[in-house]
PDB file of C-alpha atoms in Angstrom:
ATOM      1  CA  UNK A1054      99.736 122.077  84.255  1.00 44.00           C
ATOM      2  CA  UNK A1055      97.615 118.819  83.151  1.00 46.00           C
ATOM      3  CA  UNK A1056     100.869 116.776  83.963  1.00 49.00           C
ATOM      4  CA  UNK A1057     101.360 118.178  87.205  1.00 50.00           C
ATOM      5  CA  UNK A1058      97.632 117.373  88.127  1.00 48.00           C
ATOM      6  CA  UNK A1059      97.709 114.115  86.790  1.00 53.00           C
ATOM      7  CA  UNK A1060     101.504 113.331  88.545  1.00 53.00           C
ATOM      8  CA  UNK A1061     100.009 114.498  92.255  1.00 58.00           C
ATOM      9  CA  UNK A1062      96.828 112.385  91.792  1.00 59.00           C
ATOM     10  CA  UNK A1063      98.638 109.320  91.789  1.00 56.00           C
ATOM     11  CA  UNK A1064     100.336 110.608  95.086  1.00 62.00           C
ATOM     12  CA  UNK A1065      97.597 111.557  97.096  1.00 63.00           C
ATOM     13  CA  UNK A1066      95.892 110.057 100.158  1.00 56.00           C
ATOM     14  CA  UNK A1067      91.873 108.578  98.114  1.00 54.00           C
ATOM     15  CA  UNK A1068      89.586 110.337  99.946  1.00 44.00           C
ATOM     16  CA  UNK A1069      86.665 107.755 101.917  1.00 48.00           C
ATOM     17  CA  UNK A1070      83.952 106.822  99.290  1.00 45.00           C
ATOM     18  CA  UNK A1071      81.644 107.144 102.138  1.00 42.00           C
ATOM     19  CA  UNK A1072      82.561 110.733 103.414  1.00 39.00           C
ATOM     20  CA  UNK A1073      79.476 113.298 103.194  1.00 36.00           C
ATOM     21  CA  UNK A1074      80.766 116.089 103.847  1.00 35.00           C
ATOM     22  CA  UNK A1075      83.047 118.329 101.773  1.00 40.00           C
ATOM     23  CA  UNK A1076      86.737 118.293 102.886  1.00 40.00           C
ATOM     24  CA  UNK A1077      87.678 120.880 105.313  1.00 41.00           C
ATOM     25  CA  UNK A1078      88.430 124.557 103.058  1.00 45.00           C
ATOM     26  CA  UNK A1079      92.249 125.013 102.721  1.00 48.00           C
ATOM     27  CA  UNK A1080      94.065 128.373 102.324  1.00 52.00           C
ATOM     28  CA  UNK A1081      95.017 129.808  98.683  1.00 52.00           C
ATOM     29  CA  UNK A1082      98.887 129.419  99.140  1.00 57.00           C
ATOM     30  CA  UNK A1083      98.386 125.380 100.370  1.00 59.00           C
ATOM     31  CA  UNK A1084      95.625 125.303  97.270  1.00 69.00           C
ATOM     32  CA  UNK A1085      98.200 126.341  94.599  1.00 76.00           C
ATOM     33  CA  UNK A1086      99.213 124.362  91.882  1.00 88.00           C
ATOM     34  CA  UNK A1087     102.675 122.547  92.574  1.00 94.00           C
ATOM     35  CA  UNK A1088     105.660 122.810  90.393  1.00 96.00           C
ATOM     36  CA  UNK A1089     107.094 119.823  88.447  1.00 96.00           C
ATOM     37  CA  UNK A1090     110.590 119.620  87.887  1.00 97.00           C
ATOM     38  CA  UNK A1091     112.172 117.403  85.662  1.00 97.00           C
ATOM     39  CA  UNK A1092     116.028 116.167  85.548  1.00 98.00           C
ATOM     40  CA  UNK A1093     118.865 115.633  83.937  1.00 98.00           C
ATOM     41  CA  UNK A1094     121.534 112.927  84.742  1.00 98.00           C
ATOM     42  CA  UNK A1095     125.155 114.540  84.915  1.00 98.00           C
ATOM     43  CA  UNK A1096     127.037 111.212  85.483  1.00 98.00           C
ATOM     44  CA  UNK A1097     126.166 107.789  86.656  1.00 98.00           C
ATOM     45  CA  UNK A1098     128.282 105.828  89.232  1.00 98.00           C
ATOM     46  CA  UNK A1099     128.223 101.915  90.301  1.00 98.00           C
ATOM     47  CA  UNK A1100     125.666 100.848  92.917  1.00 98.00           C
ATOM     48  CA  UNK A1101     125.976  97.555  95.062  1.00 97.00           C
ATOM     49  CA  UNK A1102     122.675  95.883  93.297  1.00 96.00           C
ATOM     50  CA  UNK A1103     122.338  93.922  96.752  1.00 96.00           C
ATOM     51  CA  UNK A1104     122.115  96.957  98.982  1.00 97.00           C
ATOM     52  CA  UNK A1105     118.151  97.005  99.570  1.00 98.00           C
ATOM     53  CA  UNK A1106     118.986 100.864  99.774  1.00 98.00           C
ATOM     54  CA  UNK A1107     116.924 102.651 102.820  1.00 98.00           C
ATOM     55  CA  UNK A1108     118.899 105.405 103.947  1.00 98.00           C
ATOM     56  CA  UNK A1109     121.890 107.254 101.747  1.00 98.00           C
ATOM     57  CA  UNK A1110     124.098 110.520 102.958  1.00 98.00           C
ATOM     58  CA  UNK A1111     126.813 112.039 101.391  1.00 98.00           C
ATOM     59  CA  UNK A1112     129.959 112.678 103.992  1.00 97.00           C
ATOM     60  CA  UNK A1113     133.480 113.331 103.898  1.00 96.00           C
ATOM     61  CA  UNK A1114     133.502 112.727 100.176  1.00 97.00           C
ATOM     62  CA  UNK A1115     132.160 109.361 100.822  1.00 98.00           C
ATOM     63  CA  UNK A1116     128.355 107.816 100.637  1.00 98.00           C
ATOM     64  CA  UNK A1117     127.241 106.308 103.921  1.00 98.00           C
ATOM     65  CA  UNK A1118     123.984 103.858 102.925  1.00 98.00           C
ATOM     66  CA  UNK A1119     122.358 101.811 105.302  1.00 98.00           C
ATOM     67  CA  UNK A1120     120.225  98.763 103.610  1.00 98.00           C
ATOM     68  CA  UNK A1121     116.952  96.613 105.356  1.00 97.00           C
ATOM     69  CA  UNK A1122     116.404  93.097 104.216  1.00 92.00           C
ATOM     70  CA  UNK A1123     118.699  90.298 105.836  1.00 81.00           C
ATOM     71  CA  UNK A1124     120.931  91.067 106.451  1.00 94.00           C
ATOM     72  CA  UNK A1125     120.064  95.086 107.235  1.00 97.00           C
ATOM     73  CA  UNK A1126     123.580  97.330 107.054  1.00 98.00           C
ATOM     74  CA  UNK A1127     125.426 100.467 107.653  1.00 98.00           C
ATOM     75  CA  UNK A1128     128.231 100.668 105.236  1.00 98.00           C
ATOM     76  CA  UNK A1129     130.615 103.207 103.856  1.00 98.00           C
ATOM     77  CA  UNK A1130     130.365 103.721 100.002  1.00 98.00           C
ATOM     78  CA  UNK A1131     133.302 104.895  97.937  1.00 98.00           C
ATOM     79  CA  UNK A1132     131.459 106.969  95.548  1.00 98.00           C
ATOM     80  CA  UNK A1133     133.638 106.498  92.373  1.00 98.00           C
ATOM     81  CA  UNK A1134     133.259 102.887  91.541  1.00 98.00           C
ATOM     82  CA  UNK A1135     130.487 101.758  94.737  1.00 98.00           C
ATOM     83  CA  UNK A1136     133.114  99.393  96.359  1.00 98.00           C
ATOM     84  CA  UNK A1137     132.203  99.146 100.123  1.00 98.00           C
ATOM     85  CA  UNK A1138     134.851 100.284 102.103  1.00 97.00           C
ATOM     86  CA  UNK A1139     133.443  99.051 105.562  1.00 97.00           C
ATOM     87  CA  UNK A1140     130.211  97.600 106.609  1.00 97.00           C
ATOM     88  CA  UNK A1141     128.644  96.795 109.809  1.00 98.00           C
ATOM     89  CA  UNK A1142     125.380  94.009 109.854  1.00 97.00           C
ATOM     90  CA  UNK A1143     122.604  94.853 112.122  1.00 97.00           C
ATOM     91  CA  UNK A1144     121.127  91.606 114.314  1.00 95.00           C
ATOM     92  CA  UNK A1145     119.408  89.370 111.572  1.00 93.00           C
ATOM     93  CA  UNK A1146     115.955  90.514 113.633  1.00 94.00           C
ATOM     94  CA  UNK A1147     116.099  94.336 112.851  1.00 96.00           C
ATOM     95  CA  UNK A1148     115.151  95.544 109.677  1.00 97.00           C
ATOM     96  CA  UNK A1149     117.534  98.356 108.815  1.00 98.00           C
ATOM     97  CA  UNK A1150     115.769 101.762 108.026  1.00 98.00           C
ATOM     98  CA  UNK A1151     116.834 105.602 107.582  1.00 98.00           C
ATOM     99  CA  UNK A1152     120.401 107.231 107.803  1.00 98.00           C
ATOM    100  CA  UNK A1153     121.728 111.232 109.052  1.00 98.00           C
ATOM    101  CA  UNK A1154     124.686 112.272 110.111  1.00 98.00           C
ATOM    102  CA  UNK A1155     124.260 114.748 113.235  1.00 98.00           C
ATOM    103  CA  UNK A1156     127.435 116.208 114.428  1.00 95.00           C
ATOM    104  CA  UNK A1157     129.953 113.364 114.806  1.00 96.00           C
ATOM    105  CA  UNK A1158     127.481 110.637 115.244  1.00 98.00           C
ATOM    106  CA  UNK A1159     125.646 108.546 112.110  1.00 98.00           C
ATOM    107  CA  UNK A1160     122.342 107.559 113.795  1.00 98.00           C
ATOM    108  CA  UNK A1161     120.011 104.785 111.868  1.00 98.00           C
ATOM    109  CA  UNK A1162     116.527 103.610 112.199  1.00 98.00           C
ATOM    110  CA  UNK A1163     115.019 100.499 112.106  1.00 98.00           C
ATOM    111  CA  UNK A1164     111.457  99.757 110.876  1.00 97.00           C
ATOM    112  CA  UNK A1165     109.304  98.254 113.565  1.00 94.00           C
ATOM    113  CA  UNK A1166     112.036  97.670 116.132  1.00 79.00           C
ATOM    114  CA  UNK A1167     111.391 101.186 117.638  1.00 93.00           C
ATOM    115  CA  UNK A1168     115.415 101.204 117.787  1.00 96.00           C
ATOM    116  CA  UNK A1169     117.804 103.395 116.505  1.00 98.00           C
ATOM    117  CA  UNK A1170     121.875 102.905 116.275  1.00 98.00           C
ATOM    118  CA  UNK A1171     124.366 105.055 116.704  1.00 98.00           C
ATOM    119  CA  UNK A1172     127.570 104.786 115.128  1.00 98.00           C
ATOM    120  CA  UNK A1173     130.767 106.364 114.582  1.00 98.00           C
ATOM    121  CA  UNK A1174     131.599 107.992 111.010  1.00 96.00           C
ATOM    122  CA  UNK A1175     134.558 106.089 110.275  1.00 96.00           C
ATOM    123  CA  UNK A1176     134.807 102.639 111.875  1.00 97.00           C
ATOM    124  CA  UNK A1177     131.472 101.987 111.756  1.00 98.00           C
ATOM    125  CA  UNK A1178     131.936 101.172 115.688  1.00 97.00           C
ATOM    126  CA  UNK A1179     128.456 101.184 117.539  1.00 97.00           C
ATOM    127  CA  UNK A1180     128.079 103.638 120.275  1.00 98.00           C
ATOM    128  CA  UNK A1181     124.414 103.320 121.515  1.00 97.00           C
ATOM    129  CA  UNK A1182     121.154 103.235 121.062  1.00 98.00           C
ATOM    130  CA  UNK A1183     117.697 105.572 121.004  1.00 98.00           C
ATOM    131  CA  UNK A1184     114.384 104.353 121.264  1.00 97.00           C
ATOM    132  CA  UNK A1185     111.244 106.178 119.720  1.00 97.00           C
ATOM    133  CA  UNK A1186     107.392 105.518 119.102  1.00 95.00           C
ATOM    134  CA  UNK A1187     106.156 103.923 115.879  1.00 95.00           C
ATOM    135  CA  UNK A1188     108.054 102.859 112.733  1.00 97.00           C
ATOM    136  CA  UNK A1189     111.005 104.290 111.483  1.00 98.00           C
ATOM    137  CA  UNK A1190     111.510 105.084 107.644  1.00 98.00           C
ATOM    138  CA  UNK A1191     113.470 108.487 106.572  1.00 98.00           C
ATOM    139  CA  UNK A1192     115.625 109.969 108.426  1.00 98.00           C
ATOM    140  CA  UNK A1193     117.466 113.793 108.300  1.00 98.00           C
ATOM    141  CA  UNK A1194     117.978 116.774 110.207  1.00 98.00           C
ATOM    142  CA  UNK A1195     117.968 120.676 109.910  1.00 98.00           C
ATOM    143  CA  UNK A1196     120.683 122.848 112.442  1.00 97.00           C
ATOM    144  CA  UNK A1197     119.022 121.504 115.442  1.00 98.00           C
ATOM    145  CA  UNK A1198     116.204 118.284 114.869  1.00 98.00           C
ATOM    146  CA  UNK A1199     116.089 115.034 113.966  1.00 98.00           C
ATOM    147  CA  UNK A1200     113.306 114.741 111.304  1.00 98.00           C
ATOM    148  CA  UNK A1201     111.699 111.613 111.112  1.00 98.00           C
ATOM    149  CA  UNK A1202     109.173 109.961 108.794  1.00 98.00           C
ATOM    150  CA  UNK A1203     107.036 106.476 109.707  1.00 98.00           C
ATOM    151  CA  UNK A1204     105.095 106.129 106.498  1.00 96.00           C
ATOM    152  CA  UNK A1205     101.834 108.508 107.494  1.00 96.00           C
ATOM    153  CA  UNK A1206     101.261 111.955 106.095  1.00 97.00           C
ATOM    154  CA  UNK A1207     103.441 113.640 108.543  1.00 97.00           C
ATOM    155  CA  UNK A1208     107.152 114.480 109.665  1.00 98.00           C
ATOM    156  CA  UNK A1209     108.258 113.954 113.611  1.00 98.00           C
ATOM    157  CA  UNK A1210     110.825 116.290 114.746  1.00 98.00           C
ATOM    158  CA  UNK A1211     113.225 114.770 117.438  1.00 98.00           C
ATOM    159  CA  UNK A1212     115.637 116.427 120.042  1.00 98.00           C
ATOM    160  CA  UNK A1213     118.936 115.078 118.137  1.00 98.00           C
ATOM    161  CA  UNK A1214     120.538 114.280 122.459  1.00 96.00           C
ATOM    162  CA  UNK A1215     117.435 113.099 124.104  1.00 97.00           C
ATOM    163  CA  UNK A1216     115.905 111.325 120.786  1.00 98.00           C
ATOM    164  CA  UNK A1217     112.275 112.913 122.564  1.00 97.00           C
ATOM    165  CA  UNK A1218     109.635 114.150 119.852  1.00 98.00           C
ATOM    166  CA  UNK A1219     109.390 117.846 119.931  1.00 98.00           C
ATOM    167  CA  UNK A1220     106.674 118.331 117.025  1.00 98.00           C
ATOM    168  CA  UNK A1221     105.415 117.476 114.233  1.00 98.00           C
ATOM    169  CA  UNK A1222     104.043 118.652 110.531  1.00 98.00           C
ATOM    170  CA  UNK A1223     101.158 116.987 108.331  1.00 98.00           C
ATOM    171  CA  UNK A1224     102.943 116.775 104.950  1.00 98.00           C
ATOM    172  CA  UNK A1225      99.907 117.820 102.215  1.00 96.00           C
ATOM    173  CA  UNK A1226      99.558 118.769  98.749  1.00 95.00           C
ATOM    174  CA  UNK A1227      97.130 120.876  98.208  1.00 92.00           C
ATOM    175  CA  UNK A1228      95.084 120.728 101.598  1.00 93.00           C
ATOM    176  CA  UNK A1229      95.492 117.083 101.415  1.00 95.00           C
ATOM    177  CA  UNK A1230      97.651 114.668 103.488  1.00 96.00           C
ATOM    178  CA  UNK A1231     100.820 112.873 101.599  1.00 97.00           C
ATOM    179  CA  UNK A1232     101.531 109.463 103.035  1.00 95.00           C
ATOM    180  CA  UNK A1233     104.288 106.519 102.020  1.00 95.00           C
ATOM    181  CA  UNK A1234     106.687 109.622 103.123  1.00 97.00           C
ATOM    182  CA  UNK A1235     109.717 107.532 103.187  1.00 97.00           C
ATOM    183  CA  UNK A1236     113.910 108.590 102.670  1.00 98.00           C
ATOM    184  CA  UNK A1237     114.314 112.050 103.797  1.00 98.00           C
ATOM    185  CA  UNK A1238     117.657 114.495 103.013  1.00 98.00           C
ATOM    186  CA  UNK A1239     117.369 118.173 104.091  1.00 98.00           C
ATOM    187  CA  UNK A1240     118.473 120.431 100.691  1.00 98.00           C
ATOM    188  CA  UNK A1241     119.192 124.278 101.508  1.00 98.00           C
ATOM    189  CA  UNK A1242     116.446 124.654 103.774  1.00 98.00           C
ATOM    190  CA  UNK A1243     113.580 122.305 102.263  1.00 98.00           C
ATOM    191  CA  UNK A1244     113.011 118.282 103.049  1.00 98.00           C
ATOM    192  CA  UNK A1245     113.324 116.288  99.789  1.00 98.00           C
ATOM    193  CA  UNK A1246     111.296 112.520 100.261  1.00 98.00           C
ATOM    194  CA  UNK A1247     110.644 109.595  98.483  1.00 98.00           C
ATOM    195  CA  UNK A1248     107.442 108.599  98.350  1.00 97.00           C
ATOM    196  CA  UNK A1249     107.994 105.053  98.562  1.00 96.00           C
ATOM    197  CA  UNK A1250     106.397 102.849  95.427  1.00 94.00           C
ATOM    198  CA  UNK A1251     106.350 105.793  92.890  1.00 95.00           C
ATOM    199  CA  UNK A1252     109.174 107.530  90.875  1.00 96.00           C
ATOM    200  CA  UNK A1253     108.495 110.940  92.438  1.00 97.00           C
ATOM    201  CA  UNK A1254     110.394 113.034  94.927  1.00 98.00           C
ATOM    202  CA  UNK A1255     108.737 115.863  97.037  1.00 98.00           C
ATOM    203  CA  UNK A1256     109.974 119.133  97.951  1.00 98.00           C
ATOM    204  CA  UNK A1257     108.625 119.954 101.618  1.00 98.00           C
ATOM    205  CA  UNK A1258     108.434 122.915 103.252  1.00 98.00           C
ATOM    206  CA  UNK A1259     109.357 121.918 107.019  1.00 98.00           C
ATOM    207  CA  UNK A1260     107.884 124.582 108.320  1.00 97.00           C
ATOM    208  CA  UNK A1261     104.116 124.167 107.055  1.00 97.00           C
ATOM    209  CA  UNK A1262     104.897 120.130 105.707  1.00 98.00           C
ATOM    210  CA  UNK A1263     103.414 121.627 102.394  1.00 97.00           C
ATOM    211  CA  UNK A1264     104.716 119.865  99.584  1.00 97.00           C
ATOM    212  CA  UNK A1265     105.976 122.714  97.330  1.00 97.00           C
ATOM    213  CA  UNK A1266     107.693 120.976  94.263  1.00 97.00           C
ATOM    214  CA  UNK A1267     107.155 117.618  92.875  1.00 97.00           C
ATOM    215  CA  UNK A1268     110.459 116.098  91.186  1.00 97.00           C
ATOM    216  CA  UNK A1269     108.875 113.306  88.899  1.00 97.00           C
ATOM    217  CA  UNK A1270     112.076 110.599  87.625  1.00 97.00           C
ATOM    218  CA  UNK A1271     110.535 108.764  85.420  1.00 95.00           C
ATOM    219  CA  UNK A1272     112.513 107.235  82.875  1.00 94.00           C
ATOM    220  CA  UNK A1273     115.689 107.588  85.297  1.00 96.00           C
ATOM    221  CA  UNK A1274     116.879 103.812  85.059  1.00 90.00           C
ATOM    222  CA  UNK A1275     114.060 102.758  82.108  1.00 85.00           C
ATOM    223  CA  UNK A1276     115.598  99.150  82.224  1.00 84.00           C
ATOM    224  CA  UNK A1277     115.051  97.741  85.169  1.00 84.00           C
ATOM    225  CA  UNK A1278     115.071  93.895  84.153  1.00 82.00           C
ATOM    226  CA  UNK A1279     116.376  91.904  86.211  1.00 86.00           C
ATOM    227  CA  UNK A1280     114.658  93.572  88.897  1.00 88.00           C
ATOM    228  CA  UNK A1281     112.045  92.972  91.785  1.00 87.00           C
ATOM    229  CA  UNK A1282     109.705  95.164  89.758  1.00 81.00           C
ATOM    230  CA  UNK A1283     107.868  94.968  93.522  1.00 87.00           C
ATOM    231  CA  UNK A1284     110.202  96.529  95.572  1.00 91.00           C
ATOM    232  CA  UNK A1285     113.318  97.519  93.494  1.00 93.00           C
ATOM    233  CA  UNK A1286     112.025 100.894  93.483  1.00 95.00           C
ATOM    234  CA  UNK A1287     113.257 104.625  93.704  1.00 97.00           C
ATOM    235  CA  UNK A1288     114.635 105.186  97.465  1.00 98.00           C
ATOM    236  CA  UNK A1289     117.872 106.928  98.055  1.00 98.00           C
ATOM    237  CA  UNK A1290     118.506 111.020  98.019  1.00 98.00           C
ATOM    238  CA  UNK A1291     121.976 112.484  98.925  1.00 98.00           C
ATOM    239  CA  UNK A1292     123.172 115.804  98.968  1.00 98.00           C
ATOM    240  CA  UNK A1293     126.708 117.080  98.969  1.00 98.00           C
ATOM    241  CA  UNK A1294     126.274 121.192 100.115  1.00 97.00           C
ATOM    242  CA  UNK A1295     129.530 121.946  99.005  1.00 97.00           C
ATOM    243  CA  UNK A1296     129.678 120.589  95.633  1.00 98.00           C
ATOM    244  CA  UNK A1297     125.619 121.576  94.894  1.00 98.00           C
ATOM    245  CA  UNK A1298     125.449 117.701  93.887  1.00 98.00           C
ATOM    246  CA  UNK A1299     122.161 116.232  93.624  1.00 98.00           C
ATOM    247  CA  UNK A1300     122.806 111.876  94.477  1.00 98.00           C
ATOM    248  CA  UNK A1301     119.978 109.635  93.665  1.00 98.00           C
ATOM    249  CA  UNK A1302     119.264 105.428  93.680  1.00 98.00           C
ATOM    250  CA  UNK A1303     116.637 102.788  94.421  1.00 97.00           C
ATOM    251  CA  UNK A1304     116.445  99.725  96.430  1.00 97.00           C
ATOM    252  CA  UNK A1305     118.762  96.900  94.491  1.00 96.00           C
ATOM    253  CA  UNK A1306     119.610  99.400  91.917  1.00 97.00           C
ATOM    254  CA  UNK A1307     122.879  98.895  90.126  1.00 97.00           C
ATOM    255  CA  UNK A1308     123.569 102.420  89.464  1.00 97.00           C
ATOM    256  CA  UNK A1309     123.235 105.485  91.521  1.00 98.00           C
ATOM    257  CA  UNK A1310     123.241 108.733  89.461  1.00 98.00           C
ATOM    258  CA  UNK A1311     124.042 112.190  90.074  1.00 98.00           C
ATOM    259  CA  UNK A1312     120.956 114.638  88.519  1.00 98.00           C
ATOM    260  CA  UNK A1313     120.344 117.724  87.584  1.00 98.00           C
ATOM    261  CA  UNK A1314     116.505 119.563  88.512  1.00 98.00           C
ATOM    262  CA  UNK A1315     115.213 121.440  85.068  1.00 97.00           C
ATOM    263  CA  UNK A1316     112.146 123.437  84.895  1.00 90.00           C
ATOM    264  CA  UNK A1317     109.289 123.771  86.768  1.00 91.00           C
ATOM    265  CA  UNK A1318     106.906 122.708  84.189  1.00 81.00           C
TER     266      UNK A1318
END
């Protein structure tokens, strides 16, 4: 339990020094201690170490990744050995962001451009463009959103034709707001995020935005030299639904591995 409290410390919003009043009184379920799951890697696969990794999706067998920095990408990732099958390079102005597939259209954000792309699955071709408010970081979808996080303590649901928000959720732990939300996947039902600069994934409920799991991956890739030990951190969650496979990597990381959740503890 101390590891749990100590592991959702270091993710939580500091309240103000100054505030004089008490925080507002949260409910028993939203007060609960969180889970902490642990892992187990089940096989580890090549990763382009120059793909500044920002969004990642499992489809058809294949990864589809799309990378910021210049310059930003969408690629298609040949999951066996990381070779990049195709790649398309966004204009050297846009910093490329999250990655979903909806239907038969991969849509990507970018991070202060207030642009998204849309592409097609296989050739990479573009085939428009969606505006929305804000910065764009994570992005996934249940049966019939786009979910979208910008960095704050919440998710934005958008209508997946008309790219309009619909809603939102505050993302908390414990009563308390969650921010640095950044690469989303939806995983039977729940929203699993990165929170960017730490090793930790969180289980959301979409509903509520309670976080209701912590997944803490410490020790993943324990030799990272070599490395921007700045920003060549944990980003990158895939899910394959039909093989139950669990795909994880960070920014500039040359491996991606495939884990296994153990526990709570």
């Amino acid at each position: 339990m101390r590891a749990a409290v100590l592991l959702l410390a270091a993710l939580l919003t500091p309240l103000p020094a100054a505030a004089q009043t008490p925080p507002p009184a949260v409910s028993a379920s939203a007060a609960a201690p969180v889970p902490v799951y642990g892992f187990e890697v089940v096989r580890a696969y090549p990763h382009d170490p120059g793909a500044f990794t920002q969004g990642l999706e499992f489809h058809n067998g294949e990864l589809l990744e799309s990378t910021g920095r210049s310059p930003s990408t969408v690629r298609r990732v040949r999951l066996e050995d990381g070779v990049v099958i195709h790649k398309r390079e966004l204009d050297e102005n846009l910093f490329g962001e999250g990655l979903t597939v909806f239907g038969d259209r991969v849509l990507t954000l970018t991070w202060k451009g207030g642009k998204g792309f849309v592409w097609n699955p296989l050739t990479l071709e573009p085939e428009g463009e969606f505006a929305y408010a804000g910065e764009g970081w994570g992005l996934t979808h249940d049966a019939t959103r786009l979910i979208l996080s910008d960095g704050t303590a919440a998710l934005r649901f958008l209508d997946p034709q008309t790219f309009e928000e619909t809603g939102q959720a505050p993302v908390t732990v414990q009563g308390r707001p969650l921010r640095q939300i950044n690469e989303l996947e939806w995983v039977e039902g729940e929203v699993f995020a990165n929170v960017w600069h730490t090793d930790f994934i969180v289980r959301i409920d979409p509903a509520t935005g309670v976080v209701t799991g912590v997944i803490d991956l410490t020790g993943l890739m324990p030799d990272r030299s070599g490395l921007d030990q700045t920003d060549a951190v944990l980003n990158g969650i895939a899910w394959d639904p039909d093989g139950r496979r669990l795909f994880v990597t960070g920014k500039n990381w040359p491996t991606l591995f495939e884990i296994r959740l153990t526990g709570p503890r």
